[in-house]
mmCIF file of C-alpha atoms in Angstrom:
data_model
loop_
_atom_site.group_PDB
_atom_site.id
_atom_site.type_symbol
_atom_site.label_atom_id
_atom_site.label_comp_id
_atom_site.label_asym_id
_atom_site.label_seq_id
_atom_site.Cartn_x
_atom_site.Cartn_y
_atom_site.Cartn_z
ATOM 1 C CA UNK U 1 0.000 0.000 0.000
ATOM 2 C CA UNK U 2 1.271 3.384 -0.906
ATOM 3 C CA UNK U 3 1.543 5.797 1.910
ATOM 4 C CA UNK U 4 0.479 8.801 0.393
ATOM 5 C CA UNK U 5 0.865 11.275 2.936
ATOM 6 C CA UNK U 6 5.256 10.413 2.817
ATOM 7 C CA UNK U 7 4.865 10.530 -0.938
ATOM 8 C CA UNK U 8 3.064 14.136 -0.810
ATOM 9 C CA UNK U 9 6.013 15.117 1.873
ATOM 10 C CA UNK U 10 8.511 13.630 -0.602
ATOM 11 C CA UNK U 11 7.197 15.429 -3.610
ATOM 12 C CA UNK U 12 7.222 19.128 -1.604
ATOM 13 C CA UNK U 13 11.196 19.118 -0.673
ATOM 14 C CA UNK U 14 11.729 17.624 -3.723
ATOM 15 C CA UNK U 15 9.877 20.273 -5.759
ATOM 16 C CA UNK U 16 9.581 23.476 -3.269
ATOM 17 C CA UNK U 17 12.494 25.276 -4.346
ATOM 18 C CA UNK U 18 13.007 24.296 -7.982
ATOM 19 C CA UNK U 19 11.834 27.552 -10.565
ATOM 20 C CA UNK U 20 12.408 25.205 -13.661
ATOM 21 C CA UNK U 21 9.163 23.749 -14.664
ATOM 22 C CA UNK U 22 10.410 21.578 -16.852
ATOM 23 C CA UNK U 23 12.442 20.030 -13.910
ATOM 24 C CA UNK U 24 9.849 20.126 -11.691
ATOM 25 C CA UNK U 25 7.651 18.162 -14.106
ATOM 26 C CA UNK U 26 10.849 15.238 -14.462
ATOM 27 C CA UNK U 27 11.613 14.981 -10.601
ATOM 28 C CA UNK U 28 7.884 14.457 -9.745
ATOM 29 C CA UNK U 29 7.020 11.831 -12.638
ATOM 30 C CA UNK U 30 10.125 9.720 -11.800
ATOM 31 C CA UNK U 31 9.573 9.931 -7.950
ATOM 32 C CA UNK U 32 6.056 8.862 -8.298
ATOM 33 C CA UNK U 33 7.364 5.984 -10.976
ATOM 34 C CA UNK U 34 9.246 4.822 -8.312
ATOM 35 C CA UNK U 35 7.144 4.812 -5.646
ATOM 36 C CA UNK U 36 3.957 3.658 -6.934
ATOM 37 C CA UNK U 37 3.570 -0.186 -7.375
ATOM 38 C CA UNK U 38 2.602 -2.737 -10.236
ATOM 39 C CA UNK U 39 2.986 0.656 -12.594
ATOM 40 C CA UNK U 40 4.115 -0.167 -15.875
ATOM 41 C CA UNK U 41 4.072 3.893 -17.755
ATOM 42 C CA UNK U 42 3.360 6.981 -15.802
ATOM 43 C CA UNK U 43 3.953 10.791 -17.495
ATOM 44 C CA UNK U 44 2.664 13.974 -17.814
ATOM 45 C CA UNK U 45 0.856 15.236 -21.568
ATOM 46 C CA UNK U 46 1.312 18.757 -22.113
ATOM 47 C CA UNK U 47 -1.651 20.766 -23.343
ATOM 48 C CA UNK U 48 -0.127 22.508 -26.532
ATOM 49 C CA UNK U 49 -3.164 24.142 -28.369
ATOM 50 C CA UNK U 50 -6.119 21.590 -28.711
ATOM 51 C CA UNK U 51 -4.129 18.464 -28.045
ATOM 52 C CA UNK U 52 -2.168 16.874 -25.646
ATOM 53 C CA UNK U 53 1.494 16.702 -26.269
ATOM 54 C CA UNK U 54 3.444 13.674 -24.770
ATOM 55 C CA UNK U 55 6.198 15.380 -21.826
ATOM 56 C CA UNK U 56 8.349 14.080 -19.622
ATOM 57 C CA UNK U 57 7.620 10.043 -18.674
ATOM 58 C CA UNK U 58 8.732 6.797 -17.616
ATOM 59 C CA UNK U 59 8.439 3.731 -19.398
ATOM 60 C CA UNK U 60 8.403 2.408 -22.578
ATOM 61 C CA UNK U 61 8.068 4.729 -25.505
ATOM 62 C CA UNK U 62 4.557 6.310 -25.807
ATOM 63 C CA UNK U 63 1.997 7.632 -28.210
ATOM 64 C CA UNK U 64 3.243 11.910 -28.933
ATOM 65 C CA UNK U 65 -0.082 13.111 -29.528
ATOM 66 C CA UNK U 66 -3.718 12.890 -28.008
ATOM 67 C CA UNK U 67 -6.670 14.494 -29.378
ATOM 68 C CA UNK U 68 -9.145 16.256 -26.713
ATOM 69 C CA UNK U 69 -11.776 14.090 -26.127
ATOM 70 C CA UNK U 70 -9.706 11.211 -27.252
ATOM 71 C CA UNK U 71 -9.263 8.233 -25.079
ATOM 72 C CA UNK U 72 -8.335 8.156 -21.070
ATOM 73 C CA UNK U 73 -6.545 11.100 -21.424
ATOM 74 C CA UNK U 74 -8.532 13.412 -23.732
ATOM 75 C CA UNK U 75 -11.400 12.357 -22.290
ATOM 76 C CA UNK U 76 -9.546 13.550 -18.808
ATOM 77 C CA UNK U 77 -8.700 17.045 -19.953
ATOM 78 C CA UNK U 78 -11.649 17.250 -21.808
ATOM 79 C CA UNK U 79 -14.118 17.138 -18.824
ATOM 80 C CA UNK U 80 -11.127 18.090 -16.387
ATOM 81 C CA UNK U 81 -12.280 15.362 -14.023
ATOM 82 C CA UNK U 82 -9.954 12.047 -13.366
ATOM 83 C CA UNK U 83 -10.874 9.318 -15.523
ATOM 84 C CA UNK U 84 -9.890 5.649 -13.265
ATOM 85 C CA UNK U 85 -10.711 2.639 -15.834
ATOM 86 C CA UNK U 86 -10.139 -0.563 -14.382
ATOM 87 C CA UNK U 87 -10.198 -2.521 -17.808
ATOM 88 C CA UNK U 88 -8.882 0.118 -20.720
ATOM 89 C CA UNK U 89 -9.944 -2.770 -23.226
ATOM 90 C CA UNK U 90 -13.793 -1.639 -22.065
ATOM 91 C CA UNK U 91 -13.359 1.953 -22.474
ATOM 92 C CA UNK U 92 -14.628 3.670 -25.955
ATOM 93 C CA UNK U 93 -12.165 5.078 -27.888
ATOM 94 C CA UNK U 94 -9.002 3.541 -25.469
ATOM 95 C CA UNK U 95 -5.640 4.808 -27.572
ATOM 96 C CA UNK U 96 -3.267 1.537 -27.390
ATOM 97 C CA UNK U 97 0.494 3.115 -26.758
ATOM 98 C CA UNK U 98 1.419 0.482 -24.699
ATOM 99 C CA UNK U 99 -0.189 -3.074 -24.903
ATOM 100 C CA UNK U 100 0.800 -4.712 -21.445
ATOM 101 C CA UNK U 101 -1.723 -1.797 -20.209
ATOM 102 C CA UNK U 102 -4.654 -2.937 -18.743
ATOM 103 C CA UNK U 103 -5.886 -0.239 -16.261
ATOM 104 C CA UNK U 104 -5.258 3.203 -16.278
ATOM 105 C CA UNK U 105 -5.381 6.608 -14.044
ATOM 106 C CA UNK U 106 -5.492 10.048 -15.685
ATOM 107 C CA UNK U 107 -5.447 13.078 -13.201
ATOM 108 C CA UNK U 108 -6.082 16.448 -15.235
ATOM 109 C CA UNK U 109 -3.615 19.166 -13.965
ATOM 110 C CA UNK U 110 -4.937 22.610 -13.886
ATOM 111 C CA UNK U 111 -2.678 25.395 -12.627
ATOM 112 C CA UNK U 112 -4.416 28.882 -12.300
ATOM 113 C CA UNK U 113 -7.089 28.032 -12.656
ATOM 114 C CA UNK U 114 -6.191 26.922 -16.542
ATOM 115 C CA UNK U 115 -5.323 23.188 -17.729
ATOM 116 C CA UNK U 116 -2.009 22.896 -18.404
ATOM 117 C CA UNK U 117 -1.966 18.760 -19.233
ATOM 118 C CA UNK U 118 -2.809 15.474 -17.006
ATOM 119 C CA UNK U 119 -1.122 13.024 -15.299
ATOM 120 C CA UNK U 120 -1.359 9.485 -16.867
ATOM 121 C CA UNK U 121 -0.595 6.494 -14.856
ATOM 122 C CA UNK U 122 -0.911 2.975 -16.293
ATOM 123 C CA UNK U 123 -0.271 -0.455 -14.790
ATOM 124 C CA UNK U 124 -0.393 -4.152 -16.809
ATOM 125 C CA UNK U 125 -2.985 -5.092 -13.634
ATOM 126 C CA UNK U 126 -6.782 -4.806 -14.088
ATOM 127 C CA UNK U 127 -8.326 -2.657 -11.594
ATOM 128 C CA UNK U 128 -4.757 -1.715 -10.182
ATOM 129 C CA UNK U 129 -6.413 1.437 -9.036
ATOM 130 C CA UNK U 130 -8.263 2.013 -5.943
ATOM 131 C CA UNK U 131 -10.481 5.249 -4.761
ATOM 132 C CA UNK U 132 -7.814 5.608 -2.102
ATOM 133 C CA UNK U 133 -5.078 5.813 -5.147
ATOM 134 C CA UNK U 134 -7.498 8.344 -6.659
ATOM 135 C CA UNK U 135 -7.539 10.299 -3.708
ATOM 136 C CA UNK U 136 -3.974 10.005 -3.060
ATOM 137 C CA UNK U 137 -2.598 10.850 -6.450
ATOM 138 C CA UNK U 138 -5.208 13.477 -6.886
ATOM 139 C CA UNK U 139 -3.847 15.126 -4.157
ATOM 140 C CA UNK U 140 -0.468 14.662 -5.156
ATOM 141 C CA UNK U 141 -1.661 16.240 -8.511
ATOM 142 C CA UNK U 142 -2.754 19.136 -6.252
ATOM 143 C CA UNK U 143 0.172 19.699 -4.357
ATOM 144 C CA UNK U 144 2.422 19.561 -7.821
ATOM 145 C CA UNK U 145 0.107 22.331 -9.650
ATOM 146 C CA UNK U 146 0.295 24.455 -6.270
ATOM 147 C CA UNK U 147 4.146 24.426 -6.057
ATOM 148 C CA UNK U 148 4.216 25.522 -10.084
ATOM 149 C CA UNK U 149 1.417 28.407 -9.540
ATOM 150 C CA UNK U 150 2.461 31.727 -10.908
ATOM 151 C CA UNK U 151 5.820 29.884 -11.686
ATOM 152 C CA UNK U 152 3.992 28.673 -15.252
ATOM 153 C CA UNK U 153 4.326 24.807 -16.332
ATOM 154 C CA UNK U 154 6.613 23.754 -19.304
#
């Protein structure tokens, strides 16, 4: 079980001090890489116009571009609320970048009040992802957006 609360403390010091967005965004995807369990891709898309532009990541090479609206991830920035699928094969319109995937978490990440991207996690488990991992990597999703306000994103 992921202890949330450590990761969230982990993620501040990490991230409190750095101006670099860019940074920021590379420290926080590999420290939650690491510390999250059975997770087989996890990165941040960029919004860049009307689509979602593939940013820093770990994990095996992924799909550049996503459509809004398109799959987990469009469909996340889209309505700006998390999208937690615990079979991707089940969801309409699921964009296949990595086929071990099975279940998938996509946080959107607004900052000032304006999306800037999302947070996609995805594990080769079905239903790898539990309300409390909602509520913890929302948060974390939180915290990272409040540490880059009026500091802009990438």
């Amino acid at each position: 079980m992921t202890d949330y609360k450590m990761l969230k403390s982990q993620a501040e010091a990490l991230l409190r001090d750095e101006p670099d967005g860019l940074a920021s965004a590379a420290n926080f995807v590999a420290l939650l890489y690491n510390a999250l369990d059975d997770v087989n891709w996890l990165g941040i898309y960029v919004l860049r116009g009307d689509e979602l532009v593939l940013g820093p990541f770990q994990g095996q090479p992924a799909c550049v571009r996503i459509a809004m609206g398109s799959g987990v991830c469009g469909t996340a920035a889209a309505t700006l609320a998390t999208q937690r699928v615990p079979d991707v094969h089940a969801f309409p319109g699921h964009i296949v970048c990595d086929a071990a995937s099975r279940s998938e978490i996509v946080v959107p990440l607004v900052i000032d009040d304006a999306l800037v991207g999302v947070l996609d996690i995805d594990s080769p488990s079905l239903d790898r992802f539990s309300g409390e991992d909602q509520d913890g990597i929302e948060r974390l999703c939180a915290t990272f957006c409040g540490l880059r306000s009026g500091r802009g994103f990438l």
